[in-house]
Amino acid sequence: QVQVVESGGGSVQAGGSLRLSCATSAYTSNTICMGWFRQAPGKKREAVATIWRATGDTNYARSVKGRFTISRDSASGTVYLQMTALMPEDTAGYYCAAGPSAFRACSLDENSYLYWGQGTQVTVSS
């Protein structure tokens, strides 16, 4: 079983920044894609961003494009989510997930991901 471990998160005022980190216990074809997803209370889980660890190719949800940046450390395989210009509506539990690629791309569909972390809370106050 692959372990997915997130770190970072916390509380910040609107307009501030936070960085989340995510690491997996294995780097295989089944963990070549990494994604960040979030879920606010009473809402469905939604995709935030994904990255193909082999190439660094990224994919973003429209709601965060231009504000959030997903990246990876090629040596360690660790994936980061740099969040800037945070808004209260970004408040949610953020989950990191790992899975295989499909057609050489990383999907924003959570059903494509096999392994999930426990989540880390991000709270943005106005």
Tab-separated table of N, CA, C and O in Angstrom:
chain	number	residue	atom	x	y	z
A	1	GLN	N	0.847	-1.192	0.000
A	1	GLN	CA	0.000	0.000	0.000
A	1	GLN	C	0.884	1.244	0.000
A	1	GLN	O	1.792	1.357	0.810
A	2	VAL	N	0.615	2.135	-0.913
A	2	VAL	CA	1.389	3.369	-1.012
A	2	VAL	C	0.862	4.379	0.004
A	2	VAL	O	-0.340	4.597	0.109
A	3	GLN	N	1.773	4.977	0.727
A	3	GLN	CA	1.399	6.019	1.683
A	3	GLN	C	1.545	7.383	1.024
A	3	GLN	O	2.505	7.641	0.291
A	4	VAL	N	0.584	8.235	1.272
A	4	VAL	CA	0.612	9.608	0.777
A	4	VAL	C	0.560	10.522	1.988
A	4	VAL	O	-0.356	10.397	2.811
A	5	VAL	N	1.528	11.402	2.108
A	5	VAL	CA	1.629	12.243	3.307
A	5	VAL	C	1.695	13.710	2.908
A	5	VAL	O	2.579	14.119	2.159
A	6	GLU	N	0.736	14.466	3.415
A	6	GLU	CA	0.715	15.902	3.155
A	6	GLU	C	1.282	16.647	4.353
A	6	GLU	O	1.244	16.157	5.480
A	7	SER	N	1.777	17.843	4.080
A	7	SER	CA	2.170	18.751	5.158
A	7	SER	C	1.930	20.181	4.687
A	7	SER	O	1.756	20.435	3.498
A	8	GLY	N	1.940	21.084	5.642
A	8	GLY	CA	1.652	22.480	5.328
A	8	GLY	C	0.234	22.799	5.755
A	8	GLY	O	-0.350	22.114	6.575
A	9	GLY	N	-0.324	23.801	5.188
A	9	GLY	CA	-1.661	24.204	5.569
A	9	GLY	C	-1.615	25.109	6.780
A	9	GLY	O	-0.557	25.462	7.288
A	10	GLY	N	-2.787	25.503	7.243
A	10	GLY	CA	-2.878	26.388	8.388
A	10	GLY	C	-3.883	27.487	8.137
A	10	GLY	O	-4.753	27.362	7.267
A	11	SER	N	-3.743	28.557	8.898
A	11	SER	CA	-4.671	29.680	8.789
A	11	SER	C	-3.939	30.905	8.265
A	11	SER	O	-2.794	31.163	8.657
A	12	VAL	N	-4.615	31.664	7.433
A	12	VAL	CA	-4.010	32.844	6.831
A	12	VAL	C	-5.123	33.842	6.522
A	12	VAL	O	-6.288	33.452	6.357
A	13	GLN	N	-4.761	35.100	6.449
A	13	GLN	CA	-5.742	36.120	6.076
A	13	GLN	C	-5.880	36.169	4.552
A	13	GLN	O	-4.962	35.773	3.816
A	14	ALA	N	-7.003	36.677	4.113
A	14	ALA	CA	-7.247	36.822	2.674
A	14	ALA	C	-6.120	37.625	2.032
A	14	ALA	O	-5.652	38.617	2.603
A	15	GLY	N	-5.685	37.149	0.882
A	15	GLY	CA	-4.584	37.786	0.182
A	15	GLY	C	-3.243	37.164	0.503
A	15	GLY	O	-2.239	37.448	-0.159
A	16	GLY	N	-3.212	36.316	1.514
A	16	GLY	CA	-1.972	35.684	1.926
A	16	GLY	C	-1.622	34.463	1.101
A	16	GLY	O	-2.303	34.124	0.126
A	17	SER	N	-0.552	33.800	1.513
A	17	SER	CA	-0.030	32.644	0.780
A	17	SER	C	0.247	31.483	1.729
A	17	SER	O	0.528	31.690	2.919
A	18	LEU	N	0.172	30.287	1.180
A	18	LEU	CA	0.534	29.071	1.909
A	18	LEU	C	1.120	28.090	0.914
A	18	LEU	O	0.819	28.150	-0.288
A	19	ARG	N	1.933	27.169	1.425
A	19	ARG	CA	2.468	26.114	0.578
A	19	ARG	C	2.192	24.760	1.206
A	19	ARG	O	2.479	24.557	2.388
A	20	LEU	N	1.670	23.871	0.412
A	20	LEU	CA	1.432	22.500	0.837
A	20	LEU	C	2.468	21.596	0.169
A	20	LEU	O	2.899	21.854	-0.954
A	21	SER	N	2.823	20.538	0.872
A	21	SER	CA	3.762	19.553	0.339
A	21	SER	C	3.126	18.177	0.397
A	21	SER	O	2.293	17.906	1.263
A	22	CYS	N	3.564	17.311	-0.505
A	22	CYS	CA	3.020	15.954	-0.534
A	22	CYS	C	4.105	15.002	-0.998
A	22	CYS	O	4.786	15.263	-2.002
A	23	ALA	N	4.243	13.906	-0.284
A	23	ALA	CA	5.214	12.885	-0.652
A	23	ALA	C	4.543	11.523	-0.640
A	23	ALA	O	3.586	11.297	0.112
A	24	THR	N	5.035	10.622	-1.475
A	24	THR	CA	4.523	9.258	-1.493
A	24	THR	C	5.636	8.293	-1.090
A	24	THR	O	6.817	8.586	-1.257
A	25	SER	N	5.250	7.139	-0.591
A	25	SER	CA	6.229	6.149	-0.156
A	25	SER	C	6.805	5.367	-1.326
A	25	SER	O	7.775	4.617	-1.157
A	26	ALA	N	6.213	5.532	-2.510
A	26	ALA	CA	6.706	4.846	-3.698
A	26	ALA	C	6.500	5.733	-4.918
A	26	ALA	O	5.549	6.511	-4.981
A	27	TYR	N	7.414	5.592	-5.861
A	27	TYR	CA	7.319	6.342	-7.124
A	27	TYR	C	7.251	5.274	-8.222
A	27	TYR	O	8.265	4.742	-8.633
A	28	THR	N	6.045	4.981	-8.658
A	28	THR	CA	5.828	3.929	-9.640
A	28	THR	C	4.893	4.459	-10.724
A	28	THR	O	4.430	5.598	-10.659
A	29	SER	N	4.572	3.612	-11.677
A	29	SER	CA	3.644	4.024	-12.724
A	29	SER	C	2.257	4.325	-12.132
A	29	SER	O	1.488	5.085	-12.718
A	30	ASN	N	1.961	3.744	-10.990
A	30	ASN	CA	0.665	3.997	-10.360
A	30	ASN	C	0.653	5.252	-9.505
A	30	ASN	O	-0.382	5.592	-8.922
A	31	THR	N	1.795	5.918	-9.396
A	31	THR	CA	1.841	7.186	-8.649
A	31	THR	C	2.492	8.271	-9.485
A	31	THR	O	3.016	9.239	-8.947
A	32	ILE	N	2.471	8.091	-10.796
A	32	ILE	CA	3.139	9.055	-11.677
A	32	ILE	C	2.379	10.380	-11.726
A	32	ILE	O	2.962	11.426	-11.968
A	33	CYS	N	1.091	10.328	-11.507
A	33	CYS	CA	0.282	11.544	-11.429
A	33	CYS	C	0.020	11.872	-9.970
A	33	CYS	O	-0.282	10.994	-9.167
A	34	MET	N	0.155	13.144	-9.653
A	34	MET	CA	-0.175	13.626	-8.314
A	34	MET	C	-1.184	14.752	-8.459
A	34	MET	O	-1.069	15.589	-9.353
A	35	GLY	N	-2.119	14.757	-7.551
A	35	GLY	CA	-3.145	15.789	-7.628
A	35	GLY	C	-3.488	16.346	-6.263
A	35	GLY	O	-3.346	15.661	-5.242
A	36	TRP	N	-3.909	17.576	-6.269
A	36	TRP	CA	-4.457	18.198	-5.068
A	36	TRP	C	-5.958	18.394	-5.287
A	36	TRP	O	-6.373	18.902	-6.336
A	37	PHE	N	-6.703	17.997	-4.296
A	37	PHE	CA	-8.153	18.143	-4.307
A	37	PHE	C	-8.555	18.827	-3.008
A	37	PHE	O	-7.810	18.809	-2.037
A	38	ARG	N	-9.729	19.419	-2.988
A	38	ARG	CA	-10.167	20.067	-1.754
A	38	ARG	C	-11.653	19.842	-1.535
A	38	ARG	O	-12.414	19.622	-2.486
A	39	GLN	N	-12.031	19.908	-0.272
A	39	GLN	CA	-13.438	19.731	0.075
A	39	GLN	C	-13.783	20.683	1.205
A	39	GLN	O	-13.188	20.619	2.290
A	40	ALA	N	-14.732	21.555	0.948
A	40	ALA	CA	-15.236	22.478	1.959
A	40	ALA	C	-16.445	21.842	2.629
A	40	ALA	O	-17.102	20.975	2.038
A	41	PRO	N	-16.761	22.249	3.848
A	41	PRO	CA	-17.908	21.678	4.553
A	41	PRO	C	-19.188	21.810	3.742
A	41	PRO	O	-19.494	22.882	3.218
A	42	GLY	N	-19.890	20.700	3.599
A	42	GLY	CA	-21.152	20.707	2.883
A	42	GLY	C	-21.029	20.724	1.372
A	42	GLY	O	-22.047	20.816	0.673
A	43	LYS	N	-19.810	20.634	0.878
A	43	LYS	CA	-19.615	20.668	-0.571
A	43	LYS	C	-18.925	19.395	-1.046
A	43	LYS	O	-18.293	18.689	-0.267
A	44	LYS	N	-19.053	19.143	-2.342
A	44	LYS	CA	-18.383	17.997	-2.928
A	44	LYS	C	-16.888	18.279	-3.058
A	44	LYS	O	-16.466	19.432	-3.196
A	45	ARG	N	-16.128	17.198	-3.052
A	45	ARG	CA	-14.685	17.355	-3.266
A	45	ARG	C	-14.449	17.802	-4.711
A	45	ARG	O	-15.095	17.309	-5.636
A	46	GLU	N	-13.503	18.728	-4.875
A	46	GLU	CA	-13.211	19.235	-6.215
A	46	GLU	C	-11.714	19.216	-6.480
A	46	GLU	O	-10.896	19.300	-5.557
A	47	ALA	N	-11.387	19.122	-7.745
A	47	ALA	CA	-9.981	19.126	-8.126
A	47	ALA	C	-9.414	20.530	-8.032
A	47	ALA	O	-10.110	21.520	-8.262
A	48	VAL	N	-8.137	20.595	-7.701
A	48	VAL	CA	-7.428	21.873	-7.649
A	48	VAL	C	-6.362	21.910	-8.745
A	48	VAL	O	-6.371	22.796	-9.595
A	49	ALA	N	-5.476	20.937	-8.719
A	49	ALA	CA	-4.396	20.909	-9.711
A	49	ALA	C	-3.773	19.522	-9.737
A	49	ALA	O	-3.826	18.796	-8.748
A	50	THR	N	-3.207	19.172	-10.884
A	50	THR	CA	-2.503	17.902	-11.010
A	50	THR	C	-1.170	18.122	-11.704
A	50	THR	O	-0.984	19.112	-12.421
A	51	ILE	N	-0.273	17.179	-11.512
A	51	ILE	CA	1.031	17.248	-12.160
A	51	ILE	C	1.507	15.848	-12.503
A	51	ILE	O	1.304	14.905	-11.745
A	52	TRP	N	2.111	15.731	-13.682
A	52	TRP	CA	2.712	14.478	-14.112
A	52	TRP	C	4.165	14.536	-13.673
A	52	TRP	O	4.937	15.357	-14.177
A	53	ARG	N	4.531	13.701	-12.731
A	53	ARG	CA	5.847	13.831	-12.104
A	53	ARG	C	6.990	13.601	-13.074
A	53	ARG	O	8.097	14.093	-12.874
A	54	ALA	N	6.753	12.840	-14.120
A	54	ALA	CA	7.834	12.549	-15.066
A	54	ALA	C	8.232	13.776	-15.880
A	54	ALA	O	9.408	13.992	-16.155
A	55	THR	N	7.242	14.583	-16.240
A	55	THR	CA	7.515	15.696	-17.152
A	55	THR	C	7.265	17.066	-16.525
A	55	THR	O	7.725	18.067	-17.049
A	56	GLY	N	6.515	17.091	-15.456
A	56	GLY	CA	6.140	18.375	-14.868
A	56	GLY	C	4.926	19.008	-15.512
A	56	GLY	O	4.545	20.122	-15.151
A	57	ASP	N	4.281	18.319	-16.439
A	57	ASP	CA	3.076	18.858	-17.074
A	57	ASP	C	1.982	19.038	-16.024
A	57	ASP	O	1.773	18.163	-15.185
A	58	THR	N	1.294	20.153	-16.087
A	58	THR	CA	0.309	20.493	-15.062
A	58	THR	C	-1.075	20.711	-15.642
A	58	THR	O	-1.238	20.921	-16.847
A	59	ASN	N	-2.039	20.676	-14.751
A	59	ASN	CA	-3.434	20.871	-15.112
A	59	ASN	C	-4.091	21.563	-13.919
A	59	ASN	O	-3.853	21.162	-12.770
A	60	TYR	N	-4.890	22.609	-14.169
A	60	TYR	CA	-5.482	23.386	-13.077
A	60	TYR	C	-6.981	23.516	-13.228
A	60	TYR	O	-7.506	23.608	-14.337
A	61	ALA	N	-7.648	23.583	-12.094
A	61	ALA	CA	-9.058	23.962	-12.098
A	61	ALA	C	-9.153	25.451	-12.395
A	61	ALA	O	-8.277	26.234	-12.009
A	62	ARG	N	-10.221	25.818	-13.053
A	62	ARG	CA	-10.384	27.208	-13.455
A	62	ARG	C	-10.374	28.155	-12.250
A	62	ARG	O	-9.879	29.265	-12.317
A	63	SER	N	-10.900	27.697	-11.138
A	63	SER	CA	-11.047	28.553	-9.951
A	63	SER	C	-9.717	28.958	-9.328
A	63	SER	O	-9.666	29.927	-8.564
A	64	VAL	N	-8.648	28.225	-9.627
A	64	VAL	CA	-7.364	28.530	-8.993
A	64	VAL	C	-6.288	28.938	-9.988
A	64	VAL	O	-5.198	29.346	-9.592
A	65	LYS	N	-6.591	28.843	-11.266
A	65	LYS	CA	-5.592	29.150	-12.285
A	65	LYS	C	-5.102	30.585	-12.133
A	65	LYS	O	-5.895	31.509	-11.995
A	66	GLY	N	-3.812	30.753	-12.149
A	66	GLY	CA	-3.221	32.073	-11.982
A	66	GLY	C	-2.910	32.426	-10.532
A	66	GLY	O	-2.162	33.370	-10.263
A	67	ARG	N	-3.481	31.690	-9.591
A	67	ARG	CA	-3.215	31.933	-8.168
A	67	ARG	C	-2.435	30.804	-7.521
A	67	ARG	O	-1.617	31.044	-6.634
A	68	PHE	N	-2.692	29.585	-7.934
A	68	PHE	CA	-2.026	28.416	-7.369
A	68	PHE	C	-1.041	27.860	-8.387
A	68	PHE	O	-1.297	27.894	-9.596
A	69	THR	N	0.054	27.308	-7.856
A	69	THR	CA	1.044	26.670	-8.715
A	69	THR	C	1.417	25.318	-8.140
A	69	THR	O	1.819	25.234	-6.971
A	70	ILE	N	1.283	24.285	-8.954
A	70	ILE	CA	1.706	22.950	-8.550
A	70	ILE	C	3.059	22.690	-9.190
A	70	ILE	O	3.297	23.042	-10.344
A	71	SER	N	3.951	22.088	-8.416
A	71	SER	CA	5.294	21.802	-8.920
A	71	SER	C	5.806	20.539	-8.253
A	71	SER	O	5.194	20.026	-7.315
A	72	ARG	N	6.948	20.045	-8.796
A	72	ARG	CA	7.528	18.868	-8.165
A	72	ARG	C	9.036	19.001	-8.096
A	72	ARG	O	9.649	19.703	-8.886
A	73	ASP	N	9.595	18.323	-7.100
A	73	ASP	CA	11.043	18.212	-6.980
A	73	ASP	C	11.431	16.931	-7.710
A	73	ASP	O	11.034	15.831	-7.296
A	74	SER	N	12.172	17.063	-8.796
A	74	SER	CA	12.494	15.891	-9.616
A	74	SER	C	13.304	14.856	-8.854
A	74	SER	O	13.158	13.662	-9.083
A	75	ALA	N	14.134	15.307	-7.939
A	75	ALA	CA	15.006	14.367	-7.222
A	75	ALA	C	14.234	13.548	-6.197
A	75	ALA	O	14.411	12.329	-6.095
A	76	SER	N	13.394	14.205	-5.444
A	76	SER	CA	12.712	13.512	-4.352
A	76	SER	C	11.307	13.040	-4.733
A	76	SER	O	10.738	12.183	-4.057
A	77	GLY	N	10.758	13.626	-5.782
A	77	GLY	CA	9.386	13.289	-6.161
A	77	GLY	C	8.340	14.038	-5.362
A	77	GLY	O	7.137	13.881	-5.607
A	78	THR	N	8.751	14.849	-4.415
A	78	THR	CA	7.804	15.618	-3.614
A	78	THR	C	7.081	16.633	-4.484
A	78	THR	O	7.677	17.238	-5.377
A	79	VAL	N	5.814	16.775	-4.228
A	79	VAL	CA	4.969	17.701	-4.988
A	79	VAL	C	4.524	18.829	-4.069
A	79	VAL	O	4.220	18.601	-2.894
A	80	TYR	N	4.493	20.030	-4.607
A	80	TYR	CA	4.126	21.212	-3.833
A	80	TYR	C	2.926	21.905	-4.458
A	80	TYR	O	2.725	21.859	-5.669
A	81	LEU	N	2.168	22.549	-3.610
A	81	LEU	CA	1.088	23.420	-4.083
A	81	LEU	C	1.309	24.778	-3.443
A	81	LEU	O	1.104	24.942	-2.235
A	82	GLN	N	1.771	25.729	-4.227
A	82	GLN	CA	1.959	27.087	-3.751
A	82	GLN	C	0.667	27.851	-4.004
A	82	GLN	O	0.217	27.964	-5.146
A	83	MET	N	0.082	28.350	-2.937
A	83	MET	CA	-1.196	29.054	-3.032
A	83	MET	C	-0.985	30.520	-2.696
A	83	MET	O	-0.475	30.836	-1.614
A	84	THR	N	-1.350	31.392	-3.603
A	84	THR	CA	-1.217	32.828	-3.379
A	84	THR	C	-2.574	33.505	-3.575
A	84	THR	O	-3.509	32.875	-4.089
A	85	ALA	N	-2.655	34.744	-3.171
A	85	ALA	CA	-3.894	35.509	-3.294
A	85	ALA	C	-5.075	34.702	-2.765
A	85	ALA	O	-6.137	34.628	-3.409
A	86	LEU	N	-4.883	34.112	-1.617
A	86	LEU	CA	-5.917	33.245	-1.051
A	86	LEU	C	-7.173	34.022	-0.703
A	86	LEU	O	-7.115	35.187	-0.275
A	87	MET	N	-8.295	33.368	-0.897
A	87	MET	CA	-9.609	33.970	-0.629
A	87	MET	C	-10.359	33.093	0.368
A	87	MET	O	-10.076	31.885	0.463
A	88	PRO	N	-11.308	33.657	1.092
A	88	PRO	CA	-12.076	32.843	2.046
A	88	PRO	C	-12.705	31.612	1.404
A	88	PRO	O	-12.799	30.561	2.061
A	89	GLU	N	-13.081	31.708	0.144
A	89	GLU	CA	-13.682	30.544	-0.513
A	89	GLU	C	-12.680	29.442	-0.807
A	89	GLU	O	-13.062	28.357	-1.266
A	90	ASP	N	-11.406	29.677	-0.568
A	90	ASP	CA	-10.403	28.620	-0.685
A	90	ASP	C	-10.331	27.770	0.583
A	90	ASP	O	-9.623	26.758	0.609
A	91	THR	N	-11.046	28.173	1.607
A	91	THR	CA	-11.058	27.418	2.853
A	91	THR	C	-11.620	26.026	2.620
A	91	THR	O	-12.723	25.869	2.089
A	92	ALA	N	-10.851	25.014	2.999
A	92	ALA	CA	-11.256	23.629	2.763
A	92	ALA	C	-10.205	22.696	3.341
A	92	ALA	O	-9.114	23.130	3.717
A	93	GLY	N	-10.548	21.424	3.393
A	93	GLY	CA	-9.558	20.395	3.621
A	93	GLY	C	-8.918	20.081	2.280
A	93	GLY	O	-9.629	19.866	1.309
A	94	TYR	N	-7.606	20.078	2.253
A	94	TYR	CA	-6.882	19.822	1.003
A	94	TYR	C	-6.269	18.424	1.071
A	94	TYR	O	-5.604	18.068	2.051
A	95	TYR	N	-6.502	17.676	0.023
A	95	TYR	CA	-6.074	16.286	-0.033
A	95	TYR	C	-5.133	16.073	-1.210
A	95	TYR	O	-5.415	16.521	-2.328
A	96	CYS	N	-4.071	15.341	-0.946
A	96	CYS	CA	-3.142	14.958	-1.996
A	96	CYS	C	-3.466	13.527	-2.411
A	96	CYS	O	-3.817	12.691	-1.570
A	97	ALA	N	-3.354	13.267	-3.700
A	97	ALA	CA	-3.651	11.934	-4.215
A	97	ALA	C	-2.635	11.553	-5.285
A	97	ALA	O	-2.040	12.418	-5.935
A	98	ALA	N	-2.463	10.248	-5.450
A	98	ALA	CA	-1.522	9.730	-6.449
A	98	ALA	C	-2.217	8.671	-7.283
A	98	ALA	O	-3.041	7.901	-6.777
A	99	GLY	N	-1.855	8.629	-8.555
A	99	GLY	CA	-2.466	7.645	-9.433
A	99	GLY	C	-1.738	7.535	-10.745
A	99	GLY	O	-0.758	8.253	-10.985
A	100	PRO	N	-2.192	6.657	-11.616
A	100	PRO	CA	-1.563	6.479	-12.920
A	100	PRO	C	-1.999	7.567	-13.891
A	100	PRO	O	-2.979	8.276	-13.648
A	101	SER	N	-1.272	7.682	-14.971
A	101	SER	CA	-1.663	8.622	-16.008
A	101	SER	C	-2.627	7.941	-16.974
A	101	SER	O	-2.745	6.724	-17.004
A	102	ALA	N	-3.334	8.750	-17.744
A	102	ALA	CA	-4.235	8.255	-18.780
A	102	ALA	C	-3.923	9.018	-20.052
A	102	ALA	O	-4.003	10.249	-20.057
A	103	PHE	N	-3.534	8.291	-21.077
A	103	PHE	CA	-3.209	8.940	-22.347
A	103	PHE	C	-2.139	10.010	-22.153
A	103	PHE	O	-2.228	11.116	-22.695
A	104	ARG	N	-1.139	9.691	-21.311
A	104	ARG	CA	0.008	10.576	-21.061
A	104	ARG	C	-0.437	11.945	-20.549
A	104	ARG	O	0.130	12.980	-20.923
A	105	ALA	N	-1.422	11.955	-19.664
A	105	ALA	CA	-1.849	13.187	-19.011
A	105	ALA	C	-2.420	12.828	-17.637
A	105	ALA	O	-2.770	11.670	-17.397
A	106	CYS	N	-2.473	13.814	-16.782
A	106	CYS	CA	-2.993	13.584	-15.435
A	106	CYS	C	-4.368	14.242	-15.313
A	106	CYS	O	-4.489	15.454	-15.459
A	107	SER	N	-5.332	13.418	-15.015
A	107	SER	CA	-6.720	13.855	-15.000
A	107	SER	C	-7.049	14.695	-13.769
A	107	SER	O	-6.441	14.550	-12.709
A	108	LEU	N	-8.044	15.546	-13.908
A	108	LEU	CA	-8.612	16.278	-12.770
A	108	LEU	C	-9.753	15.491	-12.132
A	108	LEU	O	-10.357	15.950	-11.169
A	109	ASP	N	-10.028	14.314	-12.655
A	109	ASP	CA	-11.093	13.459	-12.122
A	109	ASP	C	-10.556	12.666	-10.935
A	109	ASP	O	-9.634	11.865	-11.083
A	110	GLU	N	-11.135	12.857	-9.775
A	110	GLU	CA	-10.634	12.190	-8.569
A	110	GLU	C	-10.708	10.674	-8.680
A	110	GLU	O	-9.957	9.966	-8.014
A	111	ASN	N	-11.587	10.169	-9.532
A	111	ASN	CA	-11.718	8.715	-9.674
A	111	ASN	C	-10.504	8.084	-10.338
A	111	ASN	O	-10.358	6.863	-10.340
A	112	SER	N	-9.631	8.917	-10.919
A	112	SER	CA	-8.418	8.406	-11.542
A	112	SER	C	-7.310	8.140	-10.535
A	112	SER	O	-6.279	7.594	-10.896
A	113	TYR	N	-7.513	8.519	-9.287
A	113	TYR	CA	-6.459	8.453	-8.286
A	113	TYR	C	-6.681	7.295	-7.323
A	113	TYR	O	-7.793	7.066	-6.846
A	114	LEU	N	-5.587	6.569	-7.054
A	114	LEU	CA	-5.667	5.336	-6.286
A	114	LEU	C	-5.351	5.527	-4.801
A	114	LEU	O	-5.873	4.808	-3.951
A	115	TYR	N	-4.455	6.449	-4.507
A	115	TYR	CA	-3.957	6.594	-3.138
A	115	TYR	C	-4.184	8.019	-2.670
A	115	TYR	O	-3.912	8.973	-3.405
A	116	TRP	N	-4.632	8.140	-1.431
A	116	TRP	CA	-5.007	9.438	-0.884
A	116	TRP	C	-4.352	9.682	0.464
A	116	TRP	O	-4.176	8.754	1.259
A	117	GLY	N	-4.017	10.945	0.707
A	117	GLY	CA	-3.525	11.336	2.013
A	117	GLY	C	-4.673	11.635	2.965
A	117	GLY	O	-5.844	11.589	2.574
A	118	GLN	N	-4.324	11.959	4.198
A	118	GLN	CA	-5.325	12.211	5.229
A	118	GLN	C	-5.913	13.617	5.138
A	118	GLN	O	-6.967	13.881	5.720
A	119	GLY	N	-5.252	14.492	4.437
A	119	GLY	CA	-5.761	15.846	4.276
A	119	GLY	C	-5.132	16.824	5.246
A	119	GLY	O	-4.681	16.446	6.337
A	120	THR	N	-5.113	18.069	4.847
A	120	THR	CA	-4.614	19.143	5.697
A	120	THR	C	-5.542	20.339	5.531
A	120	THR	O	-6.007	20.632	4.432
A	121	GLN	N	-5.829	21.014	6.648
A	121	GLN	CA	-6.813	22.098	6.611
A	121	GLN	C	-6.173	23.412	6.210
A	121	GLN	O	-5.091	23.778	6.703
A	122	VAL	N	-6.857	24.128	5.341
A	122	VAL	CA	-6.482	25.489	4.971
A	122	VAL	C	-7.664	26.385	5.303
A	122	VAL	O	-8.784	26.142	4.827
A	123	THR	N	-7.417	27.381	6.126
A	123	THR	CA	-8.468	28.316	6.523
A	123	THR	C	-8.043	29.730	6.163
A	123	THR	O	-6.966	30.176	6.581
A	124	VAL	N	-8.876	30.406	5.396
A	124	VAL	CA	-8.590	31.771	4.965
A	124	VAL	C	-9.655	32.685	5.553
A	124	VAL	O	-10.842	32.521	5.287
A	125	SER	N	-9.222	33.632	6.341
A	125	SER	CA	-10.158	34.555	6.983
A	125	SER	C	-10.182	35.881	6.231
A	125	SER	O	-9.183	36.311	5.661
A	126	SER	N	-11.344	36.519	6.289
A	126	SER	CA	-11.514	37.792	5.551
A	126	SER	C	-11.112	38.981	6.400
A	126	SER	O	-10.893	38.864	7.591
